[in-house]
Coordinates of C-alpha atoms and ligand atoms in Angstrom, one line a residue:
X1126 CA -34.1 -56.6 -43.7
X1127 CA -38.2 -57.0 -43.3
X1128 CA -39.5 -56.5 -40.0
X1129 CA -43.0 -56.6 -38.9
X1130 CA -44.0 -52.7 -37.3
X1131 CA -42.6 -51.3 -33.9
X1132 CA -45.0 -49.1 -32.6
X1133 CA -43.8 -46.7 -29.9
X1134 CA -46.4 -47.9 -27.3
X1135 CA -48.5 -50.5 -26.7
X1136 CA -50.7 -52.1 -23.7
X1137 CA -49.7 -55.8 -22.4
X1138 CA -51.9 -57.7 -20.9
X1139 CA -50.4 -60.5 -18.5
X1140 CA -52.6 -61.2 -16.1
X1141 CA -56.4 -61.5 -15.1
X1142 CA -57.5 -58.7 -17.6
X1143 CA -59.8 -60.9 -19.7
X1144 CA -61.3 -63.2 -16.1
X1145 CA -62.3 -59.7 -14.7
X1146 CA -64.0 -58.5 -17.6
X1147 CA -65.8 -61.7 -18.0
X1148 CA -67.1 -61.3 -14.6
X1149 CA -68.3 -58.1 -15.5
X1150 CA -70.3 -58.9 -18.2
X1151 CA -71.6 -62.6 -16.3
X1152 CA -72.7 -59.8 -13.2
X1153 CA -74.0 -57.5 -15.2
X1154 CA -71.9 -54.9 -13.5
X1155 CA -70.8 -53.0 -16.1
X1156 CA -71.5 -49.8 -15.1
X1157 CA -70.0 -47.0 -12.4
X1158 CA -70.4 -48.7 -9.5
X1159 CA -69.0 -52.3 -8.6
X1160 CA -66.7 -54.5 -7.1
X1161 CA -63.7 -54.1 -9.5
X1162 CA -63.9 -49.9 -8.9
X1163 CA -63.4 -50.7 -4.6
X1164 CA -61.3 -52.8 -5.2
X1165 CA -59.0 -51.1 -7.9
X1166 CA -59.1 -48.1 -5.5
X1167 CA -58.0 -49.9 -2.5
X1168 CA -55.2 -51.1 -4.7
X1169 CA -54.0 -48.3 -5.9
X1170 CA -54.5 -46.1 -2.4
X1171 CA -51.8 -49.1 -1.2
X1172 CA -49.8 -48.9 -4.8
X1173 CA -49.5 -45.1 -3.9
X1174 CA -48.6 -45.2 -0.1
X1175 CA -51.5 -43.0 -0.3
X1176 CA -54.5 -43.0 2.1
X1177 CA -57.0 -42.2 -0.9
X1178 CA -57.1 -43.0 -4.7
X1179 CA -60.5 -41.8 -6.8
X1180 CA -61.2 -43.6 -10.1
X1181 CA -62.0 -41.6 -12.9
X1182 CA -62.5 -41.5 -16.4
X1183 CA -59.2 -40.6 -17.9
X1184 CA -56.3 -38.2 -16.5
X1185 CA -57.1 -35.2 -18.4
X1186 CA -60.8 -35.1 -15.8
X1187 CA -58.3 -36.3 -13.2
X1188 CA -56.2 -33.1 -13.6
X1189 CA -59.9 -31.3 -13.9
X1190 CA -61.3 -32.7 -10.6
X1191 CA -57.8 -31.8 -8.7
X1192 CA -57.8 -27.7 -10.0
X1193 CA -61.5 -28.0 -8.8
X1194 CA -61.3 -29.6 -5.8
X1195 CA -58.6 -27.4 -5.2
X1196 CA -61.1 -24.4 -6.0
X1197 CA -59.1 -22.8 -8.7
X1198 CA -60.9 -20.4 -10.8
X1199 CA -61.3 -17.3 -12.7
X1200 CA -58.8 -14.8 -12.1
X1201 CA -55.9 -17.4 -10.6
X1202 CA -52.9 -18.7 -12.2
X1203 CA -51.3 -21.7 -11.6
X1204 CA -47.9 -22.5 -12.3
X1205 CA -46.9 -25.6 -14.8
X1206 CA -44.1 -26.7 -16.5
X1207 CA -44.1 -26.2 -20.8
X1208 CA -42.9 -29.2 -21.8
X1209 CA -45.3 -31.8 -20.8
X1210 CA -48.6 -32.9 -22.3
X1211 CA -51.5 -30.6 -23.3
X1212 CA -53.8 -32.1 -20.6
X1213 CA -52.0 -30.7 -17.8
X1214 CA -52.7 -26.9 -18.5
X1215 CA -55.8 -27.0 -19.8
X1216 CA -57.5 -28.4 -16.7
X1217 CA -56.1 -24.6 -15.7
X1218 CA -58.0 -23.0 -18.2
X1219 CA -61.4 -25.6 -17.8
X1220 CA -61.7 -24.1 -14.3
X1221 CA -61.3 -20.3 -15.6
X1222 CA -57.8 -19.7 -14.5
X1223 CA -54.4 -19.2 -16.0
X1224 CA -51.8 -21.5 -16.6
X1225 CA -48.2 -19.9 -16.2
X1226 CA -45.4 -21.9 -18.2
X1227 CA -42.4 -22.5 -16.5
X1228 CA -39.2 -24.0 -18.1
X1229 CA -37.3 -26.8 -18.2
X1230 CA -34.0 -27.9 -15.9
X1231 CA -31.4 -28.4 -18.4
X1232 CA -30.7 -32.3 -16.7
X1233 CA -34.2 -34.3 -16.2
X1234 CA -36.2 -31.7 -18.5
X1235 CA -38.7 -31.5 -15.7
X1236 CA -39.9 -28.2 -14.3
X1237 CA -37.2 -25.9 -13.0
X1238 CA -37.5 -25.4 -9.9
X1239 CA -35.1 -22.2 -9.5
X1240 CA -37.5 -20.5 -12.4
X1241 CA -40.5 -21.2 -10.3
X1242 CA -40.4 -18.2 -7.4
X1243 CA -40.0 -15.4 -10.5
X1244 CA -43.4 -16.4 -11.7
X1245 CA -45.2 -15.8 -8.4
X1246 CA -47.8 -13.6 -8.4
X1247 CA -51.0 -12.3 -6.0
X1248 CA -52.8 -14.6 -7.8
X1249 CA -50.9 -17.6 -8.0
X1250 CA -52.4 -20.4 -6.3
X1251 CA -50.4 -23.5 -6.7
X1252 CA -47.8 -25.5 -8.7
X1253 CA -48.5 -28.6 -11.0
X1254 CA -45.4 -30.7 -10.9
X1255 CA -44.9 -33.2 -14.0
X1256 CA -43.1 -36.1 -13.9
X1257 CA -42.0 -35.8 -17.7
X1258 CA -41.6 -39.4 -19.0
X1259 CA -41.6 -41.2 -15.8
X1260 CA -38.7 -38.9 -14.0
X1261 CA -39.8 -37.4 -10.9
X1262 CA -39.8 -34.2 -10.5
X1263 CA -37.3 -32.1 -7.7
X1264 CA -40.8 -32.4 -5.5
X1265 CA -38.8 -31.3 -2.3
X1266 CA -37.5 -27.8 -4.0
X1267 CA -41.0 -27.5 -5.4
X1268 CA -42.7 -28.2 -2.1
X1269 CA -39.9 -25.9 0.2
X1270 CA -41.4 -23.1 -2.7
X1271 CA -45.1 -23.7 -2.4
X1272 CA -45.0 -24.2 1.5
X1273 CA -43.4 -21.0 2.3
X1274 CA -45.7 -19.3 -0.2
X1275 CA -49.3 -20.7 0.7
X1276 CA -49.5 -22.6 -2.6
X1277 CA -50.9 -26.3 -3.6
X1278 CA -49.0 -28.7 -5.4
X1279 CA -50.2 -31.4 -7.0
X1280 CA -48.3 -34.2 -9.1
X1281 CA -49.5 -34.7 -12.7
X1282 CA -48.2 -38.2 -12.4
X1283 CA -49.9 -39.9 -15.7
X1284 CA -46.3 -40.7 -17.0
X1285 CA -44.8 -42.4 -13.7
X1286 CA -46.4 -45.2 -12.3
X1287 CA -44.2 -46.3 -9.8
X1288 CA -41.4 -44.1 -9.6
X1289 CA -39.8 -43.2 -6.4
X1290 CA -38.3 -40.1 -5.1
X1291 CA -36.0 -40.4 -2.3
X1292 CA -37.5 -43.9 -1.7
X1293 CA -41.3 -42.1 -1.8
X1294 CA -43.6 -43.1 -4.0
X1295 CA -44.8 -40.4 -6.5
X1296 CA -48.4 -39.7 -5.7
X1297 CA -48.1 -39.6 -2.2
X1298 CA -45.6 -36.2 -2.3
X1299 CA -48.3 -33.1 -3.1
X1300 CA -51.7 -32.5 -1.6
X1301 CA -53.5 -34.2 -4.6
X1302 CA -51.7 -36.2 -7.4
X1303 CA -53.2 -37.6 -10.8
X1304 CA -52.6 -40.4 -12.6
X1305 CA -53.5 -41.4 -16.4
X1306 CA -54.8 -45.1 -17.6
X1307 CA -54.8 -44.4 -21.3
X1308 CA -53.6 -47.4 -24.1
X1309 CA -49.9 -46.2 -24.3
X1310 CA -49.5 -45.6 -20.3
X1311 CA -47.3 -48.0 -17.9
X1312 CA -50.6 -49.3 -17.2
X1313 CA -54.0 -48.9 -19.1
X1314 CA -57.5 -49.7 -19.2
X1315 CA -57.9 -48.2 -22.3
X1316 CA -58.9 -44.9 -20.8
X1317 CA -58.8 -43.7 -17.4
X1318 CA -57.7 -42.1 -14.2
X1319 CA -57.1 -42.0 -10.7
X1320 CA -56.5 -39.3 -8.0
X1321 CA -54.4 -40.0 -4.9
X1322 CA -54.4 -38.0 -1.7
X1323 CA -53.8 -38.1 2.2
X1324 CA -56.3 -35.3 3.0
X1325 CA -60.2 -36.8 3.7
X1326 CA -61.8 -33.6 3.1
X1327 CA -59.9 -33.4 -0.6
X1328 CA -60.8 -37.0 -1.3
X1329 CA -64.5 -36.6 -0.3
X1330 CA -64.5 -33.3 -2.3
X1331 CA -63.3 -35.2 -5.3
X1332 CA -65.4 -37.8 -5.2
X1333 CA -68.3 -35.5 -5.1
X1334 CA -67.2 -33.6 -8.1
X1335 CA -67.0 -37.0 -9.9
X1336 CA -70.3 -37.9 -9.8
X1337 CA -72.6 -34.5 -10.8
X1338 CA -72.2 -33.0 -7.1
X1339 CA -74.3 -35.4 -6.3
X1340 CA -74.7 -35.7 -1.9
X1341 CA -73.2 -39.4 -1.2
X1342 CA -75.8 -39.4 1.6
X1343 CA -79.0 -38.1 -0.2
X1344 CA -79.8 -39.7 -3.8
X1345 CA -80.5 -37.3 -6.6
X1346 CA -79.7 -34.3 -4.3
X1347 CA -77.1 -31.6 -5.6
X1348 CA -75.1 -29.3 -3.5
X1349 CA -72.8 -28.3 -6.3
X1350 CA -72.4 -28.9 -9.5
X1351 CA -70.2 -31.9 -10.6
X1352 CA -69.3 -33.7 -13.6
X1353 CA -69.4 -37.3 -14.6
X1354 CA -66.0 -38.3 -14.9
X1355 CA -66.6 -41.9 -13.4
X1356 CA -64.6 -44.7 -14.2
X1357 CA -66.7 -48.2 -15.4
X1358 CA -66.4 -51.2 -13.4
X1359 CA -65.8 -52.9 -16.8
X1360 CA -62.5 -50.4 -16.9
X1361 CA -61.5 -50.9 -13.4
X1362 CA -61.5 -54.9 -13.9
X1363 CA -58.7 -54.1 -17.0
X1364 CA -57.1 -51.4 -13.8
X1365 CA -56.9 -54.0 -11.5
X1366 CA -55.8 -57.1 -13.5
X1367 CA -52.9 -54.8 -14.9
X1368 CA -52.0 -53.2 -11.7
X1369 CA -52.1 -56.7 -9.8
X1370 CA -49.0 -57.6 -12.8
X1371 CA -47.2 -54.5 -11.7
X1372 CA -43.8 -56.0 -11.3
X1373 CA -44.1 -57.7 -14.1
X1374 CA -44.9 -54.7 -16.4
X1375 CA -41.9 -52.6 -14.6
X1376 CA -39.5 -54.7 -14.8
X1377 CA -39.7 -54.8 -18.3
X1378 CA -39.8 -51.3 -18.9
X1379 CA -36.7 -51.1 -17.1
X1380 CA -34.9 -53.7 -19.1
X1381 CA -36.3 -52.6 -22.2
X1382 CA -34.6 -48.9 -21.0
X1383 CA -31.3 -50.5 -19.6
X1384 CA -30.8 -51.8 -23.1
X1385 CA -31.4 -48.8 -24.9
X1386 CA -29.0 -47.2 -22.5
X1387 CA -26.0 -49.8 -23.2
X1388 CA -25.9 -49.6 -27.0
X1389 CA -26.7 -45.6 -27.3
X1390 CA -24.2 -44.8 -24.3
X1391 CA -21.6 -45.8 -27.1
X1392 CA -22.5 -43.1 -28.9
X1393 CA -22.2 -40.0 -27.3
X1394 CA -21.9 -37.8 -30.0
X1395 CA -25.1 -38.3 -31.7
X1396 CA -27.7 -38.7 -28.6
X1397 CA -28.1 -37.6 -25.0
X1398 CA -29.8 -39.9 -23.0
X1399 CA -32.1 -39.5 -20.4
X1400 CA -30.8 -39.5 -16.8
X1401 CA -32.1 -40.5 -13.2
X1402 CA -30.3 -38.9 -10.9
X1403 CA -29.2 -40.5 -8.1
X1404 CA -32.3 -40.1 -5.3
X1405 CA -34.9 -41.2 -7.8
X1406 CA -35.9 -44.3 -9.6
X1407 CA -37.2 -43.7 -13.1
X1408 CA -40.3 -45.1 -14.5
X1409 CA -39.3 -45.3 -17.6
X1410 CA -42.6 -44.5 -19.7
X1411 CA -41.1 -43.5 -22.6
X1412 CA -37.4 -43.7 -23.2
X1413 CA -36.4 -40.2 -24.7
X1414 CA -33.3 -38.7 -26.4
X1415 CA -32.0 -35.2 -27.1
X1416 CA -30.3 -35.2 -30.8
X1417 CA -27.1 -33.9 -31.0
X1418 CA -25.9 -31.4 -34.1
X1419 CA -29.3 -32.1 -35.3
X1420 CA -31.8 -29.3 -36.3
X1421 CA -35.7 -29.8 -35.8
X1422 CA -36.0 -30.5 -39.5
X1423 CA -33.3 -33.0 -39.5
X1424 CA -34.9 -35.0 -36.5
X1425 CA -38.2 -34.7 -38.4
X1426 CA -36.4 -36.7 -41.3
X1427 CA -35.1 -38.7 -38.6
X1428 CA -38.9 -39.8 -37.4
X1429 CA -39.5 -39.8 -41.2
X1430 CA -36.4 -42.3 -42.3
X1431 CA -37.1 -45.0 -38.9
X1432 CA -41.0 -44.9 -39.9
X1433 CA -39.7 -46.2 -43.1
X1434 CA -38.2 -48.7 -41.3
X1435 CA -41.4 -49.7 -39.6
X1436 CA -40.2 -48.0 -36.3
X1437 CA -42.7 -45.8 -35.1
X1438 CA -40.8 -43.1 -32.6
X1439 CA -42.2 -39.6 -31.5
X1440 CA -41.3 -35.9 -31.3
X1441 CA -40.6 -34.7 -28.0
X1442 CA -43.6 -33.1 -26.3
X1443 CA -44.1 -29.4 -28.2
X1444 CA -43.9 -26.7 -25.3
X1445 CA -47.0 -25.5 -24.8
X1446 CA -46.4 -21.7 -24.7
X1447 CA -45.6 -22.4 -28.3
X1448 CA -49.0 -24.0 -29.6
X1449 CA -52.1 -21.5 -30.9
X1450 CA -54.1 -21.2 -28.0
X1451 CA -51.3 -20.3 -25.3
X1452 CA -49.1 -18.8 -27.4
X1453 CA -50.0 -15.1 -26.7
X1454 CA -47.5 -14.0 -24.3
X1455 CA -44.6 -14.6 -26.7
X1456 CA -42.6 -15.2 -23.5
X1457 CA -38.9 -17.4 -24.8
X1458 CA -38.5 -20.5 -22.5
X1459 CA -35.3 -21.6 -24.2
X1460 CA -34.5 -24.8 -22.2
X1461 CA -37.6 -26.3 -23.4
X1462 CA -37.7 -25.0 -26.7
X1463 CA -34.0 -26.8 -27.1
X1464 CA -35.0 -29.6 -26.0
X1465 CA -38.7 -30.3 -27.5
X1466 CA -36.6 -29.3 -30.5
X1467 CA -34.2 -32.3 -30.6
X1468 CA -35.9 -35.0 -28.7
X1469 CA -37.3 -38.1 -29.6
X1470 CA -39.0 -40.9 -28.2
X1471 CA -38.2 -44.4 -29.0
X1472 CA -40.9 -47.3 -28.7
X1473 CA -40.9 -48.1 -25.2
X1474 CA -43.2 -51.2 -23.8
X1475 CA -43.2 -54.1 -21.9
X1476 CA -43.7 -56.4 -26.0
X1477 CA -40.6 -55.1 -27.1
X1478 CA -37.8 -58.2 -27.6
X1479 CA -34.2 -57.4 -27.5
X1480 CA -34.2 -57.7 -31.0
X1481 CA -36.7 -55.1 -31.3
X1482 CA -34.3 -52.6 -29.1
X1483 CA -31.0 -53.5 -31.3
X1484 CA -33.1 -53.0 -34.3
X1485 CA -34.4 -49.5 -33.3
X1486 CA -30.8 -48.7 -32.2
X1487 CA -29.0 -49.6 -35.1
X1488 CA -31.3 -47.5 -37.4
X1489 CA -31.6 -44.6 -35.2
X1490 CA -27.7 -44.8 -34.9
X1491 CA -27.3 -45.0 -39.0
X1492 CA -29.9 -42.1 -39.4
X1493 CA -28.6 -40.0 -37.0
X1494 CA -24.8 -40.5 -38.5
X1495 CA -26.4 -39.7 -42.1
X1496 CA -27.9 -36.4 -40.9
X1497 CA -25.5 -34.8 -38.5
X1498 CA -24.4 -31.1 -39.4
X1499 CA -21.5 -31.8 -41.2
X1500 CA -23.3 -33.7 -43.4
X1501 CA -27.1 -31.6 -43.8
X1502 CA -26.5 -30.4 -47.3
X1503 CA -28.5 -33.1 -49.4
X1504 CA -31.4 -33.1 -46.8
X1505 CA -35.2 -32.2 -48.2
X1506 CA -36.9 -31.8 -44.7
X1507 CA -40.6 -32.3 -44.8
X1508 CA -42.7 -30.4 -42.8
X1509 CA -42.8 -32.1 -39.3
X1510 CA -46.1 -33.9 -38.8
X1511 CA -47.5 -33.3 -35.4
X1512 CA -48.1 -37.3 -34.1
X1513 CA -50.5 -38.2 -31.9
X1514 CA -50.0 -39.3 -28.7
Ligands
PLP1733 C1 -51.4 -38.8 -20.8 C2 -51.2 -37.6 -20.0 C3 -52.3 -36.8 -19.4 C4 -53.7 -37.1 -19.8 O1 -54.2 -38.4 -19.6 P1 -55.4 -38.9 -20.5 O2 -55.8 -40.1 -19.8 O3 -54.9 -39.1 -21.9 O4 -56.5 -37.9 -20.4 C5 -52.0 -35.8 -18.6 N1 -50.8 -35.4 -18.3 C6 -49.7 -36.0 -18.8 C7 -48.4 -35.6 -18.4 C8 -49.9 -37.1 -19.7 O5 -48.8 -37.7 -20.2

């Protein structure tokens, strides 16, 4: 069977994306400031149950303007999970400081919790909690830690738009949260980011930052130095149309997850499946498997055989106390290594038929029977191609 290619993300647009943009370009308002950047702000403030959201330009400055904000420099550390993406440590290191990688809980692959008061140091100054693929992480352990220690923590929340813990919005459960807008997130504009916050002075603090340091009250006069790591109106028109369509995009993340979760249930010897445990509601970002009795080279013939199939998945985050430029301490974090090892994400997006989902299951499924242990000898493993995000 033929089938046309099934990337493993890609941005939907259902709603008054291309109006907005229009009116844009009719206004000439194009630029940083604008209607569609209030507006998308107020929007997303609600969206978060959060008093404050700040626009910027992707979520890798978003990460950048919380550490700074947060006043994190040369000589701290700050605690963050390994598996997760790059972005989320090296806004650590932009601001000087040292990120300290944590490992992964064994059930939601988040951070783990119980392995975060052993990295504490005199120079720890806060926690970055991840909510790995749209699961939110144990935020009340994390918070009961930081609390009684004097540390910040602030959500990385670029991969769980939506999600609840305990019936709470994530983004509204640290001191400062951050949220990603890129092409293969819940929502996108392409590129772009947002902070979310309760605390004024943080928010005004941020906002500052965002724009060169530049005094909101005195043009062309610079307190401190900033950056420019505004968002366009011309992005926050694409923002709001897609975040006004929500629901829409949601609910078919969750049925595209749901199915996934029906057919691969049936086969328990071949994949775990992600879980949400019972006081949290998945956003479902990307829908990611553990490979059972399969070694890393097996699972990269696995990505190489469904890419042959026009089924575009990807490897599981790589920890990032593994990669070159963090990977000096040596320090073993095994429950991440495991599972970064064996993982796998499968196309996950709101375009995706039911067809689509079959399809992907029953070659993954066929694969996966075809390279189990007991079978490895005839493999030829290539060497696993590092995909991009
Ligand atoms: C995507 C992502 C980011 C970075 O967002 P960009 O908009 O691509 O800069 C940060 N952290 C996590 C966990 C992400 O998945």
């Amino acid at each position: 069977m033929t089938r046309s290619h099934i990337p493993v993300a890609s941005p939907a647009f259902a709603g008054n994306e291309q109006r907005y943009v229009l009116e844009c370009l009719e206004s000439t308002q194009i630029s940083s400031s604008g209607k569609f950047i209030d507006q998308f702000e107020r929007s997303f403030a609600a969206f978060t149950d959060s008093k404050h959201a700040i626009a910027c330009s992707n979520g890798t400055t978003a990460l950048h303007l919380a550490m700074a904000a947060l006043g994190v420099g040369p000589g701290d550390e700050v605690i963050v999970p390994t598996l997760t993406y790059i972005a989320t440590a090296n806004a650590v290191t932009f601001c000087g400081a040292t990120p300290v990688f944590c490992d992964s809980d064994e059930t939601t692959w988040n951070i783990d919790a119980g392995k975060i008061e052993s990295l504490i140091t005199s120079r720890t100054r806060g926690i970055i909690a991840v909510h790995l693929y749209g699961h939110p992480a144990d935020m009340d352990a994390i918070s009961r830690i930081a609390r009684s220690r004097g540390l910040f923590v602030v959500e990385d929340a670029a991969e769980a738009h939506g999600a609840l813990y305990k019936g709470r919005k994530v983004g509204s459960l640290s001191d400062v949260a951050t949220f990603s807008f890129f092409g293969n997130k819940i929502i996108t504009c392409g590129e772009g980011g947002a902070l979310t916050t309760n605390d004024a002075h943080l928010a005004s603090k941020i906002r500052l930052l965002r724009s060169n340091g530049m005094d909101p009250t005195r043009k062309y006069w610079f307190p401190v130095i900033g950056f420019n790591y505004r968002m366009s109106n011309l992005l926050a028109a694409v923002a709001l149309a897609q975040l006004e369509k929500f629901e829409w995009h949601q609910a078919r993340r969750w049925e595209v997850a749901s199915l996934y979760q029906e057919i691969l249930s049936n086969h328990p010897s071949l994949v775990r499946l992600p879980v949400e445990m019972p006081d949290v509601t998945h956003a479902f970002w990307m829908y990611s498997v553990v490979l059972k009795n399969h070694t890393a080279d097996e699972r990269c013939e696995l990505i190489a055989r469904l890419a042959k199939d026009g089924i575009e998945t990807r490897p599981m985050f790589y920890p990032i106390h593994t990669m070159p430029p963090y990977a000096g301490t040596r320090r073993r974090l095994p429950v991440s290594e495991q599972v970064s090892a064996a993982g796998l994400s499968l196309p996950t997006h709101a375009l995706l038929t039911k067809d689509d989902v079959r399809f992907v299951c029953e070659r993954l499924i066929v694969h996966a029977q075809e390279l189990t242990v007991s079978t490895r000898t005839a493999v030829v493993a290539p060497a696993c191609v590092p995909v991009q995000i």
